């Protein structure tokens, strides 16, 4: 497994790991633990799609944190709200306004 792409995001690192030529994993790990493999968020069959998802997740995660949400496994959670599956945001490639509407 090889890390092919990484970005800093809200105190974490978003990674795209190549498992093989048709399997790319989108993961998140704490910046304070760079030796960790990270938590798997989603898997993609295309490298470019995984990169777009990583960038999109970072933007969405920043929005979520602004509204008091945090990441718990594969959900964005807040005590008084329904958990939001990360996969739903990633797979639909929601626009910023659509993602923001989920958090209010």
XYZ file of N, CA, C and O in Angstrom:
416
model
N 0.841 -1.173 0.000
C 0.000 0.000 0.000
C 0.889 1.239 0.000
O 1.800 1.332 0.812
N 0.595 2.164 -0.903
C 1.405 3.353 -1.047
C 0.535 4.598 -0.927
O -0.530 4.665 -1.546
N 0.976 5.571 -0.138
C 0.275 6.851 -0.064
C 0.600 7.627 -1.332
O 1.765 7.902 -1.623
N -0.443 7.966 -2.088
C -0.273 8.653 -3.366
C -0.603 10.140 -3.272
O -0.220 10.913 -4.138
N -1.346 10.528 -2.229
C -1.796 11.916 -2.113
C -2.080 12.188 -0.646
O -2.621 11.327 0.056
N -1.708 13.359 -0.180
C -1.996 13.746 1.199
C -2.214 15.253 1.277
O -1.548 16.013 0.569
N -3.157 15.662 2.107
C -3.374 17.088 2.360
C -3.635 17.285 3.854
O -4.200 16.422 4.513
N -3.178 18.406 4.370
C -3.451 18.798 5.743
C -4.871 19.343 5.806
O -5.282 20.106 4.928
N -5.607 18.948 6.850
C -7.001 19.362 6.935
C -7.484 19.371 8.378
O -7.632 18.307 8.987
N -7.694 20.532 8.925
C -8.316 20.667 10.236
C -7.623 19.836 11.322
O -8.270 19.144 12.093
N -6.299 19.881 11.359
C -5.557 19.137 12.370
C -5.381 17.667 12.046
O -4.907 16.894 12.873
N -5.769 17.293 10.853
C -5.647 15.907 10.400
C -4.974 15.884 9.036
O -4.727 16.928 8.442
N -4.704 14.686 8.571
C -4.205 14.496 7.216
C -5.207 13.622 6.470
O -5.656 12.603 6.996
N -5.530 14.035 5.276
C -6.387 13.244 4.405
C -5.446 12.542 3.431
O -4.615 13.188 2.793
N -5.587 11.228 3.335
C -4.692 10.422 2.507
C -5.466 9.684 1.429
O -6.601 9.272 1.651
N -4.819 9.514 0.295
C -5.296 8.570 -0.705
C -4.198 7.527 -0.837
O -3.063 7.855 -1.178
N -4.557 6.281 -0.524
C -3.606 5.177 -0.596
C -3.963 4.278 -1.769
O -5.126 3.947 -1.976
N -2.937 3.886 -2.511
C -3.146 2.950 -3.604
C -2.974 1.531 -3.067
O -1.907 1.167 -2.572
N -4.017 0.743 -3.167
C -3.951 -0.654 -2.767
C -3.466 -1.472 -3.957
O -2.595 -2.316 -3.837
N -4.044 -1.213 -5.107
C -3.596 -1.757 -6.386
C -4.062 -0.782 -7.465
O -4.608 0.267 -7.143
N -3.852 -1.105 -8.723
C -4.122 -0.132 -9.791
C -5.599 0.214 -9.966
O -5.932 1.159 -10.685
N -6.497 -0.497 -9.293
C -7.926 -0.182 -9.399
C -8.587 -0.051 -8.033
O -9.805 -0.187 -7.912
N -7.805 0.248 -7.004
C -8.352 0.338 -5.664
C -7.599 1.415 -4.878
O -6.429 1.231 -4.546
N -8.298 2.515 -4.587
C -7.707 3.640 -3.873
C -8.545 3.935 -2.640
O -9.766 4.076 -2.723
N -7.890 4.028 -1.498
C -8.579 4.257 -0.240
C -8.418 5.704 0.211
O -7.307 6.231 0.234
N -9.525 6.314 0.582
C -9.529 7.647 1.166
C -9.568 7.461 2.680
O -10.467 6.813 3.212
N -8.549 7.989 3.367
C -8.414 7.802 4.809
C -8.133 9.137 5.484
O -7.691 10.089 4.849
N -8.367 9.164 6.793
C -8.023 10.330 7.600
C -7.220 9.838 8.798
O -7.509 8.786 9.361
N -6.191 10.601 9.152
C -5.410 10.277 10.347
C -5.042 11.576 11.050
O -4.947 12.641 10.426
N -4.809 11.477 12.336
C -4.414 12.641 13.126
C -3.012 13.076 12.721
O -2.123 12.235 12.542
N -2.815 14.363 12.556
C -1.489 14.877 12.221
C -0.474 14.541 13.308
O 0.713 14.410 13.029
N -0.957 14.366 14.532
C -0.064 14.051 15.644
C 0.403 12.592 15.637
O 1.258 12.217 16.426
N -0.164 11.770 14.735
C 0.209 10.358 14.666
C 0.500 9.975 13.207
O -0.246 9.205 12.600
N 1.590 10.493 12.649
C 1.866 10.273 11.230
C 2.201 8.826 10.856
O 2.198 8.487 9.679
N 2.462 7.970 11.810
C 2.761 6.576 11.504
C 1.497 5.714 11.405
O 1.551 4.578 10.961
N 0.375 6.292 11.764
C -0.891 5.571 11.694
C -1.312 5.359 10.241
O -0.997 6.160 9.364
N -2.025 4.280 9.985
C -2.596 4.051 8.651
C -3.820 4.921 8.433
O -4.247 5.126 7.315
N -4.414 5.416 9.495
C -5.597 6.250 9.396
C -6.874 5.437 9.368
O -6.851 4.210 9.296
N -7.989 6.134 9.416
C -9.303 5.511 9.375
C -9.845 5.576 7.954
O -9.899 6.655 7.353
N -10.283 4.449 7.451
C -10.820 4.363 6.099
C -12.179 5.053 6.035
O -13.066 4.758 6.831
N -12.331 5.973 5.081
C -13.600 6.663 4.875
C -14.355 6.132 3.664
O -15.571 6.031 3.674
N -13.626 5.806 2.593
C -14.267 5.355 1.355
C -13.215 4.738 0.451
O -12.020 5.002 0.611
N -13.647 3.933 -0.491
C -12.762 3.303 -1.460
C -13.241 3.664 -2.862
O -14.448 3.704 -3.116
N -12.286 3.910 -3.747
C -12.596 4.303 -5.132
C -11.810 3.434 -6.102
O -10.734 2.953 -5.790
N -12.354 3.298 -7.295
C -11.680 2.501 -8.325
C -10.803 3.367 -9.227
O -10.005 2.835 -9.988
N -10.944 4.697 -9.132
C -10.155 5.610 -9.964
C -9.373 6.578 -9.083
O -9.923 7.177 -8.162
N -8.114 6.741 -9.411
C -7.230 7.635 -8.649
C -7.753 9.079 -8.649
O -7.853 9.702 -7.595
N -8.089 9.605 -9.821
C -8.549 10.998 -9.901
C -9.824 11.226 -9.108
O -10.006 12.278 -8.508
N -10.695 10.255 -9.085
C -11.938 10.358 -8.301
C -11.602 10.384 -6.814
O -12.196 11.135 -6.047
N -10.643 9.612 -6.392
C -10.227 9.602 -4.990
C -9.617 10.942 -4.579
O -9.876 11.432 -3.480
N -8.853 11.552 -5.470
C -8.251 12.867 -5.197
C -9.340 13.927 -5.052
O -9.315 14.734 -4.115
N -10.302 13.925 -5.973
C -11.412 14.888 -5.886
C -12.181 14.699 -4.583
O -12.555 15.665 -3.917
N -12.395 13.453 -4.201
C -13.109 13.160 -2.958
C -12.321 13.648 -1.742
O -12.903 14.171 -0.786
N -11.012 13.488 -1.755
C -10.179 13.955 -0.639
C -10.293 15.466 -0.476
O -10.489 15.965 0.634
N -10.185 16.179 -1.573
C -10.307 17.647 -1.518
C -11.702 18.061 -1.060
O -11.865 18.960 -0.234
N -12.710 17.384 -1.598
C -14.097 17.684 -1.239
C -14.351 17.385 0.238
O -14.989 18.166 0.938
N -13.814 16.267 0.720
C -14.002 15.926 2.127
C -13.358 16.972 3.034
O -13.936 17.363 4.041
N -12.179 17.432 2.681
C -11.507 18.436 3.504
C -12.360 19.697 3.624
O -12.537 20.223 4.717
N -12.911 20.155 2.523
C -13.783 21.344 2.553
C -15.031 21.081 3.395
O -15.433 21.910 4.217
N -15.637 19.912 3.210
C -16.854 19.561 3.947
C -16.567 19.400 5.435
O -17.365 19.807 6.283
N -15.437 18.809 5.753
C -15.049 18.609 7.146
C -14.837 19.952 7.841
O -15.250 20.139 8.986
N -14.224 20.889 7.147
C -14.041 22.233 7.713
C -15.396 22.876 7.998
O -15.593 23.482 9.059
N -16.332 22.745 7.059
C -17.683 23.275 7.268
C -18.340 22.611 8.471
O -18.974 23.289 9.294
N -18.217 21.309 8.563
C -18.838 20.569 9.661
C -18.302 21.050 11.006
O -19.069 21.265 11.948
N -16.987 21.224 11.084
C -16.380 21.666 12.344
C -16.839 23.070 12.719
O -17.029 23.364 13.899
N -17.057 23.924 11.719
C -17.574 25.274 11.993
C -18.935 25.218 12.675
O -19.292 26.113 13.437
N -19.695 24.163 12.400
C -21.035 24.006 12.955
C -21.071 23.079 14.167
O -22.140 22.678 14.609
N -19.897 22.721 14.688
C -19.832 21.923 15.907
C -19.867 20.417 15.715
O -19.999 19.673 16.685
N -19.753 19.944 14.486
C -19.728 18.506 14.231
C -18.298 17.994 14.380
O -17.338 18.737 14.253
N -18.181 16.712 14.639
C -16.878 16.058 14.673
C -17.007 14.696 13.999
O -18.110 14.178 13.804
N -15.879 14.134 13.627
C -15.860 12.854 12.942
C -15.830 11.722 13.959
O -14.989 11.708 14.855
N -16.775 10.803 13.828
C -16.807 9.604 14.656
C -16.966 8.425 13.706
O -18.029 8.252 13.101
N -15.886 7.679 13.544
C -15.809 6.577 12.593
C -16.077 7.114 11.179
O -15.261 7.849 10.666
N -17.209 6.785 10.586
C -17.501 7.269 9.222
C -18.720 8.189 9.205
O -19.413 8.307 8.192
N -18.959 8.860 10.328
C -20.083 9.781 10.440
C -19.616 11.122 10.990
O -18.706 11.178 11.816
N -20.257 12.180 10.547
C -20.098 13.491 11.157
C -21.226 13.604 12.166
O -22.403 13.432 11.822
N -20.875 13.843 13.422
C -21.867 13.813 14.490
C -21.845 15.095 15.310
O -20.830 15.790 15.404
N -23.006 15.364 15.891
C -23.197 16.477 16.812
C -24.321 16.022 17.744
O -25.302 15.420 17.270
N -24.200 16.269 19.033
C -25.167 15.703 19.985
C -26.649 15.933 19.650
O -27.451 15.040 19.838
N -27.022 17.069 19.154
C -28.443 17.352 18.921
C -28.904 17.123 17.479
O -30.004 17.516 17.108
N -28.065 16.471 16.675
C -28.377 16.243 15.254
C -28.246 14.768 14.899
O -27.560 14.016 15.571
N -28.894 14.394 13.805
C -28.733 13.045 13.273
C -27.323 12.909 12.686
O -26.830 13.848 12.052
N -26.681 11.755 12.867
C -25.357 11.549 12.258
C -25.445 11.634 10.730
O -26.416 11.185 10.126
N -24.435 12.227 10.133
C -24.373 12.374 8.677
C -23.288 11.440 8.159
O -22.119 11.590 8.512
N -23.653 10.466 7.314
C -22.642 9.561 6.773
C -21.683 10.299 5.838
O -22.106 11.020 4.941
N -20.400 10.126 6.073
C -19.389 10.753 5.221
C -19.554 10.287 3.774
O -19.445 11.077 2.846
N -19.859 9.013 3.578
C -19.998 8.461 2.226
C -21.062 9.199 1.416
O -20.905 9.392 0.211
N -22.135 9.630 2.065
C -23.194 10.338 1.343
C -22.687 11.667 0.789
O -23.003 12.039 -0.344
N -21.893 12.355 1.568
C -21.333 13.633 1.112
C -20.319 13.390 -0.006
O -20.313 14.094 -1.003
N -19.484 12.384 0.159
C -18.446 12.097 -0.832
C -19.023 11.568 -2.137
O -18.627 12.001 -3.218
N -19.932 10.637 -2.049
C -20.454 10.006 -3.251
C -21.307 10.932 -4.094
O -21.381 10.792 -5.297
N -21.953 11.872 -3.470
C -22.789 12.792 -4.215
C -22.038 14.034 -4.675
O -22.562 14.818 -5.440
N -20.835 14.224 -4.180
C -20.056 15.426 -4.464
C -20.921 16.680 -4.346
O -21.084 17.452 -5.271
N -21.504 16.824 -3.202
C -22.408 17.947 -2.943
C -21.693 19.282 -3.072
O -20.515 19.392 -2.755
N -22.418 20.263 -3.494
C -21.920 21.634 -3.553
C -21.827 22.175 -2.130
O -22.448 21.673 -1.208
N -21.024 23.226 -1.960
C -20.802 23.816 -0.628
C -22.118 24.184 0.059
O -22.299 23.933 1.238
N -23.045 24.784 -0.683
C -24.333 25.187 -0.101
C -25.139 23.977 0.367
O -25.797 24.033 1.394
N -25.081 22.889 -0.390
C -25.814 21.683 -0.022
C -25.218 21.059 1.243
O -25.957 20.611 2.126
N -23.909 21.029 1.322
C -23.245 20.480 2.512
C -23.547 21.360 3.708
O -23.895 20.861 4.788
N -23.460 22.662 3.528
C -23.728 23.588 4.632
C -25.142 23.405 5.170
O -25.362 23.475 6.374
N -26.095 23.143 4.288
C -27.495 22.951 4.710
C -27.634 21.728 5.618
O -28.542 21.697 6.465
N -26.768 20.736 5.466
C -26.823 19.557 6.335
C -26.461 19.880 7.783
O -26.902 19.196 8.707
N -25.682 20.917 7.973
C -25.131 21.208 9.286
C -25.919 22.230 10.086
O -25.620 22.462 11.245
N -26.916 22.840 9.494
C -27.704 23.845 10.232
C -28.962 23.257 10.825
O -29.361 22.183 10.537
